[in-house]
mmCIF file of C-alpha atoms in Angstrom:
data_model
loop_
_atom_site.group_PDB
_atom_site.id
_atom_site.type_symbol
_atom_site.label_atom_id
_atom_site.label_comp_id
_atom_site.label_asym_id
_atom_site.label_seq_id
_atom_site.Cartn_x
_atom_site.Cartn_y
_atom_site.Cartn_z
ATOM 1 C CA ASP V 1 -106.073 70.597 182.609
ATOM 2 C CA ALA V 2 -109.468 69.876 184.496
ATOM 3 C CA LYS V 3 -112.545 69.529 182.744
ATOM 4 C CA THR V 4 -114.778 70.625 185.546
ATOM 5 C CA THR V 5 -115.627 73.428 187.345
ATOM 6 C CA GLN V 6 -117.099 73.166 191.147
ATOM 7 C CA PRO V 7 -118.345 75.950 193.524
ATOM 8 C CA THR V 8 -115.117 76.877 195.831
ATOM 9 C CA SER V 9 -117.235 76.030 199.147
ATOM 10 C CA MET V 10 -120.271 75.532 200.399
ATOM 11 C CA ASP V 11 -121.746 75.227 203.733
ATOM 12 C CA CYS V 12 -124.037 72.559 205.554
ATOM 13 C CA ALA V 13 -125.206 71.471 208.554
ATOM 14 C CA GLU V 14 -125.146 68.524 210.521
ATOM 15 C CA GLY V 15 -127.910 65.521 209.008
ATOM 16 C CA ARG V 16 -128.787 67.615 206.245
ATOM 17 C CA ALA V 17 -128.540 66.844 202.947
ATOM 18 C CA ALA V 18 -125.336 68.343 201.155
ATOM 19 C CA ASN V 19 -125.909 68.884 197.180
ATOM 20 C CA LEU V 20 -122.260 69.526 195.212
ATOM 21 C CA PRO V 21 -122.663 70.486 191.733
ATOM 22 C CA CYS V 22 -120.326 70.158 188.820
ATOM 23 C CA ASN V 23 -120.090 71.642 185.042
ATOM 24 C CA HIS V 24 -118.577 69.236 182.494
ATOM 25 C CA SER V 25 -119.856 70.679 179.394
ATOM 26 C CA THR V 26 -117.819 69.254 177.379
ATOM 27 C CA ILE V 27 -117.367 65.565 178.408
ATOM 28 C CA SER V 28 -117.182 63.418 176.045
ATOM 29 C CA GLY V 29 -119.400 60.293 174.922
ATOM 30 C CA ASN V 30 -117.197 57.845 176.679
ATOM 31 C CA GLU V 31 -115.829 59.758 179.714
ATOM 32 C CA TYR V 32 -117.148 58.790 183.269
ATOM 33 C CA VAL V 33 -117.702 61.411 186.045
ATOM 34 C CA TYR V 34 -115.697 60.407 189.043
ATOM 35 C CA TRP V 35 -116.799 61.999 192.438
ATOM 36 C CA TYR V 36 -113.200 61.805 195.200
ATOM 37 C CA ARG V 37 -112.726 63.626 198.311
ATOM 38 C CA GLN V 38 -109.909 64.261 200.487
ATOM 39 C CA ILE V 39 -110.014 64.983 204.299
ATOM 40 C CA HIS V 40 -106.890 66.925 205.838
ATOM 41 C CA SER V 41 -103.566 65.640 204.952
ATOM 42 C CA GLN V 42 -104.708 62.424 203.467
ATOM 43 C CA GLY V 43 -105.043 60.762 199.999
ATOM 44 C CA PRO V 44 -108.301 60.799 198.229
ATOM 45 C CA GLN V 45 -111.092 58.573 198.778
ATOM 46 C CA TYR V 46 -113.101 57.639 195.986
ATOM 47 C CA ILE V 47 -116.794 58.204 196.728
ATOM 48 C CA ILE V 48 -118.959 57.311 193.735
ATOM 49 C CA HIS V 49 -118.472 57.842 189.463
ATOM 50 C CA GLY V 50 -121.467 57.261 186.632
ATOM 51 C CA LEU V 51 -121.401 57.110 183.353
ATOM 52 C CA LYS V 52 -125.475 58.269 181.757
ATOM 53 C CA ASN V 53 -127.551 56.589 184.805
ATOM 54 C CA ASN V 54 -127.938 57.686 188.481
ATOM 55 C CA GLU V 55 -125.803 55.959 190.966
ATOM 56 C CA THR V 56 -126.116 55.330 194.215
ATOM 57 C CA ASN V 57 -123.851 53.576 197.233
ATOM 58 C CA GLU V 58 -123.537 53.802 200.544
ATOM 59 C CA MET V 59 -121.726 56.985 200.302
ATOM 60 C CA ALA V 60 -123.687 59.160 198.340
ATOM 61 C CA SER V 61 -126.177 59.440 195.367
ATOM 62 C CA LEU V 62 -124.814 60.678 191.749
ATOM 63 C CA ILE V 63 -127.208 62.675 189.506
ATOM 64 C CA ILE V 64 -125.839 63.297 186.366
ATOM 65 C CA THR V 65 -128.314 65.388 183.727
ATOM 66 C CA GLU V 66 -129.163 63.663 180.565
ATOM 67 C CA ASP V 67 -127.625 65.992 178.345
ATOM 68 C CA ARG V 68 -124.297 64.551 180.685
ATOM 69 C CA LYS V 69 -122.998 67.768 180.810
ATOM 70 C CA SER V 70 -123.616 68.655 184.524
ATOM 71 C CA SER V 71 -123.732 66.266 187.812
ATOM 72 C CA THR V 72 -124.933 66.817 191.504
ATOM 73 C CA LEU V 73 -123.276 64.426 194.430
ATOM 74 C CA ILE V 74 -125.941 64.017 197.299
ATOM 75 C CA LEU V 75 -124.531 63.105 200.667
ATOM 76 C CA PRO V 76 -127.874 62.723 201.919
ATOM 77 C CA HIS V 77 -127.417 63.239 205.665
ATOM 78 C CA ALA V 78 -123.854 64.927 206.104
ATOM 79 C CA THR V 79 -121.738 64.915 209.099
ATOM 80 C CA LEU V 80 -119.101 66.613 210.774
ATOM 81 C CA ARG V 81 -116.808 63.896 209.046
ATOM 82 C CA ASP V 82 -117.830 64.415 205.301
ATOM 83 C CA THR V 83 -116.073 68.131 206.332
ATOM 84 C CA ALA V 84 -113.582 67.814 203.146
ATOM 85 C CA VAL V 85 -112.498 69.101 199.849
ATOM 86 C CA TYR V 86 -114.736 67.443 197.393
ATOM 87 C CA TYR V 87 -113.577 66.777 193.527
ATOM 88 C CA CYS V 88 -115.306 65.829 190.148
ATOM 89 C CA ILE V 89 -113.640 64.829 187.442
ATOM 90 C CA VAL V 90 -114.471 63.153 184.259
ATOM 91 C CA SER V 91 -112.166 60.770 182.756
ATOM 92 C CA LEU V 92 -111.883 57.974 180.552
ATOM 93 C CA ASN V 93 -112.544 54.117 182.423
ATOM 94 C CA GLN V 94 -108.934 52.853 181.543
ATOM 95 C CA ALA V 95 -106.291 51.613 184.044
ATOM 96 C CA GLY V 96 -104.249 53.414 182.161
ATOM 97 C CA THR V 97 -106.156 57.279 182.586
ATOM 98 C CA ALA V 98 -104.688 59.201 185.627
ATOM 99 C CA LEU V 99 -107.403 61.540 186.755
ATOM 100 C CA ILE V 100 -106.572 64.686 186.884
ATOM 101 C CA PHE V 101 -107.903 67.318 189.434
ATOM 102 C CA GLY V 102 -109.653 70.728 189.656
ATOM 103 C CA LYS V 103 -109.790 72.613 192.329
ATOM 104 C CA GLY V 104 -112.816 71.028 194.216
ATOM 105 C CA THR V 105 -115.188 72.353 196.720
ATOM 106 C CA THR V 106 -114.512 72.530 199.921
ATOM 107 C CA LEU V 107 -117.837 71.550 202.131
ATOM 108 C CA SER V 108 -118.005 72.502 205.487
ATOM 109 C CA VAL V 109 -120.261 70.924 207.721
ATOM 110 C CA SER V 110 -121.094 72.200 211.302
ATOM 111 C CA SER V 111 -123.438 71.608 213.858
ATOM 112 C CA GLY Z 1 -111.845 46.355 198.968
ATOM 113 C CA ALA Z 2 -108.791 47.266 197.349
ATOM 114 C CA VAL Z 3 -105.971 49.338 199.124
ATOM 115 C CA VAL Z 4 -103.153 50.980 198.258
ATOM 116 C CA SER Z 5 -100.491 51.700 200.827
ATOM 117 C CA GLN Z 6 -98.085 54.239 201.004
ATOM 118 C CA HIS Z 7 -95.067 54.176 203.336
ATOM 119 C CA PRO Z 8 -93.656 56.397 204.809
ATOM 120 C CA SER Z 9 -96.601 58.698 206.118
ATOM 121 C CA TRP Z 10 -93.762 61.639 206.518
ATOM 122 C CA VAL Z 11 -90.668 62.174 206.357
ATOM 123 C CA ILE Z 12 -88.353 64.910 207.278
ATOM 124 C CA CYS Z 13 -84.503 64.996 205.622
ATOM 125 C CA LYS Z 14 -81.779 67.267 205.192
ATOM 126 C CA SER Z 15 -81.104 69.300 201.949
ATOM 127 C CA GLY Z 16 -78.816 67.283 199.472
ATOM 128 C CA THR Z 17 -79.815 63.556 201.030
ATOM 129 C CA SER Z 18 -82.077 61.563 198.798
ATOM 130 C CA VAL Z 19 -86.135 60.109 199.524
ATOM 131 C CA LYS Z 20 -87.404 56.968 198.744
ATOM 132 C CA ILE Z 21 -91.285 56.332 199.147
ATOM 133 C CA GLU Z 22 -93.169 53.464 198.736
ATOM 134 C CA CYS Z 23 -96.324 52.362 197.070
ATOM 135 C CA ARG Z 24 -97.977 49.277 197.226
ATOM 136 C CA SER Z 25 -101.155 47.964 196.017
ATOM 137 C CA LEU Z 26 -102.231 44.951 198.819
ATOM 138 C CA ASP Z 27 -105.040 43.293 197.057
ATOM 139 C CA PHE Z 28 -104.609 43.708 193.381
ATOM 140 C CA GLN Z 29 -102.404 43.597 190.235
ATOM 141 C CA ALA Z 30 -101.525 47.661 189.389
ATOM 142 C CA THR Z 31 -100.793 47.637 185.903
ATOM 143 C CA THR Z 32 -100.288 51.221 186.230
ATOM 144 C CA MET Z 33 -99.440 53.834 188.859
ATOM 145 C CA PHE Z 34 -99.566 57.248 189.196
ATOM 146 C CA TRP Z 35 -97.593 59.739 191.426
ATOM 147 C CA TYR Z 36 -99.335 63.033 192.762
ATOM 148 C CA ARG Z 37 -97.696 66.124 194.021
ATOM 149 C CA GLN Z 38 -99.734 68.458 196.726
ATOM 150 C CA PHE Z 39 -98.614 71.991 197.639
ATOM 151 C CA PRO Z 40 -100.079 73.280 200.344
ATOM 152 C CA LYS Z 41 -103.823 74.843 199.815
ATOM 153 C CA GLN Z 42 -103.174 73.452 196.134
ATOM 154 C CA SER Z 43 -104.842 70.742 194.238
ATOM 155 C CA LEU Z 44 -103.193 67.485 193.645
ATOM 156 C CA MET Z 45 -100.931 67.699 190.043
ATOM 157 C CA LEU Z 46 -100.387 64.559 188.813
ATOM 158 C CA MET Z 47 -96.368 64.576 188.345
ATOM 159 C CA ALA Z 48 -95.804 60.936 186.268
ATOM 160 C CA THR Z 49 -97.441 57.650 185.359
ATOM 161 C CA SER Z 50 -95.605 54.673 185.211
ATOM 162 C CA ASN Z 51 -96.726 51.194 184.204
ATOM 163 C CA GLU Z 52 -95.140 47.982 185.522
ATOM 164 C CA GLY Z 53 -91.571 46.993 183.318
ATOM 165 C CA SER Z 54 -91.728 49.969 181.575
ATOM 166 C CA LYS Z 55 -89.742 53.732 182.053
ATOM 167 C CA ALA Z 56 -92.586 56.447 183.910
ATOM 168 C CA THR Z 57 -93.733 59.267 181.260
ATOM 169 C CA TYR Z 58 -93.087 61.940 183.437
ATOM 170 C CA GLU Z 59 -95.537 65.173 183.088
ATOM 171 C CA GLN Z 60 -94.354 68.654 181.949
ATOM 172 C CA GLY Z 61 -91.851 70.841 184.273
ATOM 173 C CA VAL Z 62 -91.331 67.607 186.063
ATOM 174 C CA GLU Z 63 -87.568 67.011 185.996
ATOM 175 C CA LYS Z 64 -87.279 62.671 184.814
ATOM 176 C CA ASP Z 65 -83.436 62.846 186.773
ATOM 177 C CA LYS Z 66 -84.912 64.512 189.996
ATOM 178 C CA PHE Z 67 -87.933 62.037 190.658
ATOM 179 C CA LEU Z 68 -86.744 58.553 189.594
ATOM 180 C CA ILE Z 69 -89.811 56.447 189.561
ATOM 181 C CA ASN Z 70 -89.407 52.387 189.459
ATOM 182 C CA HIS Z 71 -92.499 50.246 188.729
ATOM 183 C CA ALA Z 72 -90.368 46.975 189.263
ATOM 184 C CA SER Z 73 -93.453 44.831 189.570
ATOM 185 C CA LEU Z 74 -97.478 44.713 189.704
ATOM 186 C CA THR Z 75 -97.477 45.420 193.050
ATOM 187 C CA LEU Z 76 -95.116 48.220 193.916
ATOM 188 C CA SER Z 77 -94.247 51.597 192.674
ATOM 189 C CA THR Z 78 -90.858 53.713 194.109
ATOM 190 C CA LEU Z 79 -90.406 57.097 193.637
ATOM 191 C CA THR Z 80 -86.616 58.644 195.169
ATOM 192 C CA VAL Z 81 -86.515 62.725 195.189
ATOM 193 C CA THR Z 82 -82.658 62.743 194.589
ATOM 194 C CA SER Z 83 -80.877 65.472 196.313
ATOM 195 C CA ALA Z 84 -83.622 67.110 197.895
ATOM 196 C CA HIS Z 85 -83.984 70.564 198.200
ATOM 197 C CA PRO Z 86 -86.606 72.679 200.271
ATOM 198 C CA GLU Z 87 -88.563 73.871 197.702
ATOM 199 C CA ASP Z 88 -89.414 69.737 197.193
ATOM 200 C CA SER Z 89 -91.290 69.520 200.478
ATOM 201 C CA SER Z 90 -94.525 68.867 199.642
ATOM 202 C CA PHE Z 91 -97.352 66.044 199.933
ATOM 203 C CA TYR Z 92 -96.564 63.432 197.731
ATOM 204 C CA ILE Z 93 -99.644 60.853 196.620
ATOM 205 C CA CYS Z 94 -99.688 57.759 194.578
ATOM 206 C CA SER Z 95 -102.611 56.299 192.755
ATOM 207 C CA ALA Z 96 -102.822 52.740 191.686
ATOM 208 C CA SER Z 97 -105.329 51.372 188.952
ATOM 209 C CA GLY Z 98 -105.402 47.710 187.002
ATOM 210 C CA GLN Z 99 -107.131 44.563 187.097
ATOM 211 C CA GLY Z 100 -108.845 42.679 189.818
ATOM 212 C CA ALA Z 101 -109.442 46.155 191.526
ATOM 213 C CA GLY Z 102 -113.419 45.224 191.307
ATOM 214 C CA ARG Z 103 -114.594 48.778 190.272
ATOM 215 C CA PRO Z 104 -113.115 51.099 187.493
ATOM 216 C CA LYS Z 105 -111.817 53.446 189.274
ATOM 217 C CA ALA Z 106 -108.167 54.414 190.873
ATOM 218 C CA PHE Z 107 -106.997 54.273 194.876
ATOM 219 C CA PHE Z 108 -105.376 56.524 196.491
ATOM 220 C CA GLY Z 109 -102.600 56.006 198.873
ATOM 221 C CA GLN Z 110 -102.355 58.026 202.762
ATOM 222 C CA GLY Z 111 -99.801 60.202 201.398
ATOM 223 C CA THR Z 112 -96.305 61.216 202.512
ATOM 224 C CA ARG Z 113 -95.085 64.402 203.966
ATOM 225 C CA LEU Z 114 -92.071 65.039 202.833
ATOM 226 C CA THR Z 115 -90.082 68.041 204.641
ATOM 227 C CA VAL Z 116 -86.642 69.128 203.631
ATOM 228 C CA VAL Z 117 -84.504 71.256 206.204
#
C-alpha cells in the first residue's frame, strides 16, 4: 500500500506557483520522498526526490518538513503543460525497490 | 538523461492470442525492471519485479503463467500476455533502475495500450 496521502485534485492559474502537498507520517529514516507526474496516456515522468534537505532542479522545488512527515512540491510558474497527475512516493533508494503509487493529485492548470 | 523505451505504444489483438511487450533501457544497465498495469482512472499497480537472469517476482493476484516476464539481458525485459482476453485490456508500463543511471530513481517507459477484442 502507498504510504502517502495527497489531495485528490487541485487547480492552478497559468503563471502562478503550484504547491502540491503530501503527507507521509510513517516514513522511515532511510526512505526518500520521490515525485513523479503522469500526463494523460504516458508513462510517469520523474520530477525530483529528496531525503531530508530541500531540493531544487530545473522542474521544481521540494520542501520537506524537519520531522519529514510531510512535503510540498512547488512548480514555480505553472503552465498548461503541467496539467497532470502528480504522485508523491516514499521509497528506499535501492535499485531493486519498486515504487508503489497512490492515487496522486490531479493538477489542472488553466489560463 | 537515462531513457527507457517501450514497444509497441499500442496494440490491438484478438481474444485468445498472445502479445509481447518490450522494455529497453537505452543508456544504462537495468539490473531490475518493474512491470505495472493501469486501468482507466486508476493508479499504477505493480505487477512484477524482474532481475536480470533470474525469475520474476509477481505481486499477489497476478498470474505468472498468464503474464510471462523475461529479463534475459541488462537492457531488455519482455512481458508476454498469453491467451489475452478483453479483461486484460489495459495500459502496461515498465520501469527500469540500475547502475549507471546517474541518479537514484526509476525511469519509466512510455507505456503500451493493449486492447483485446
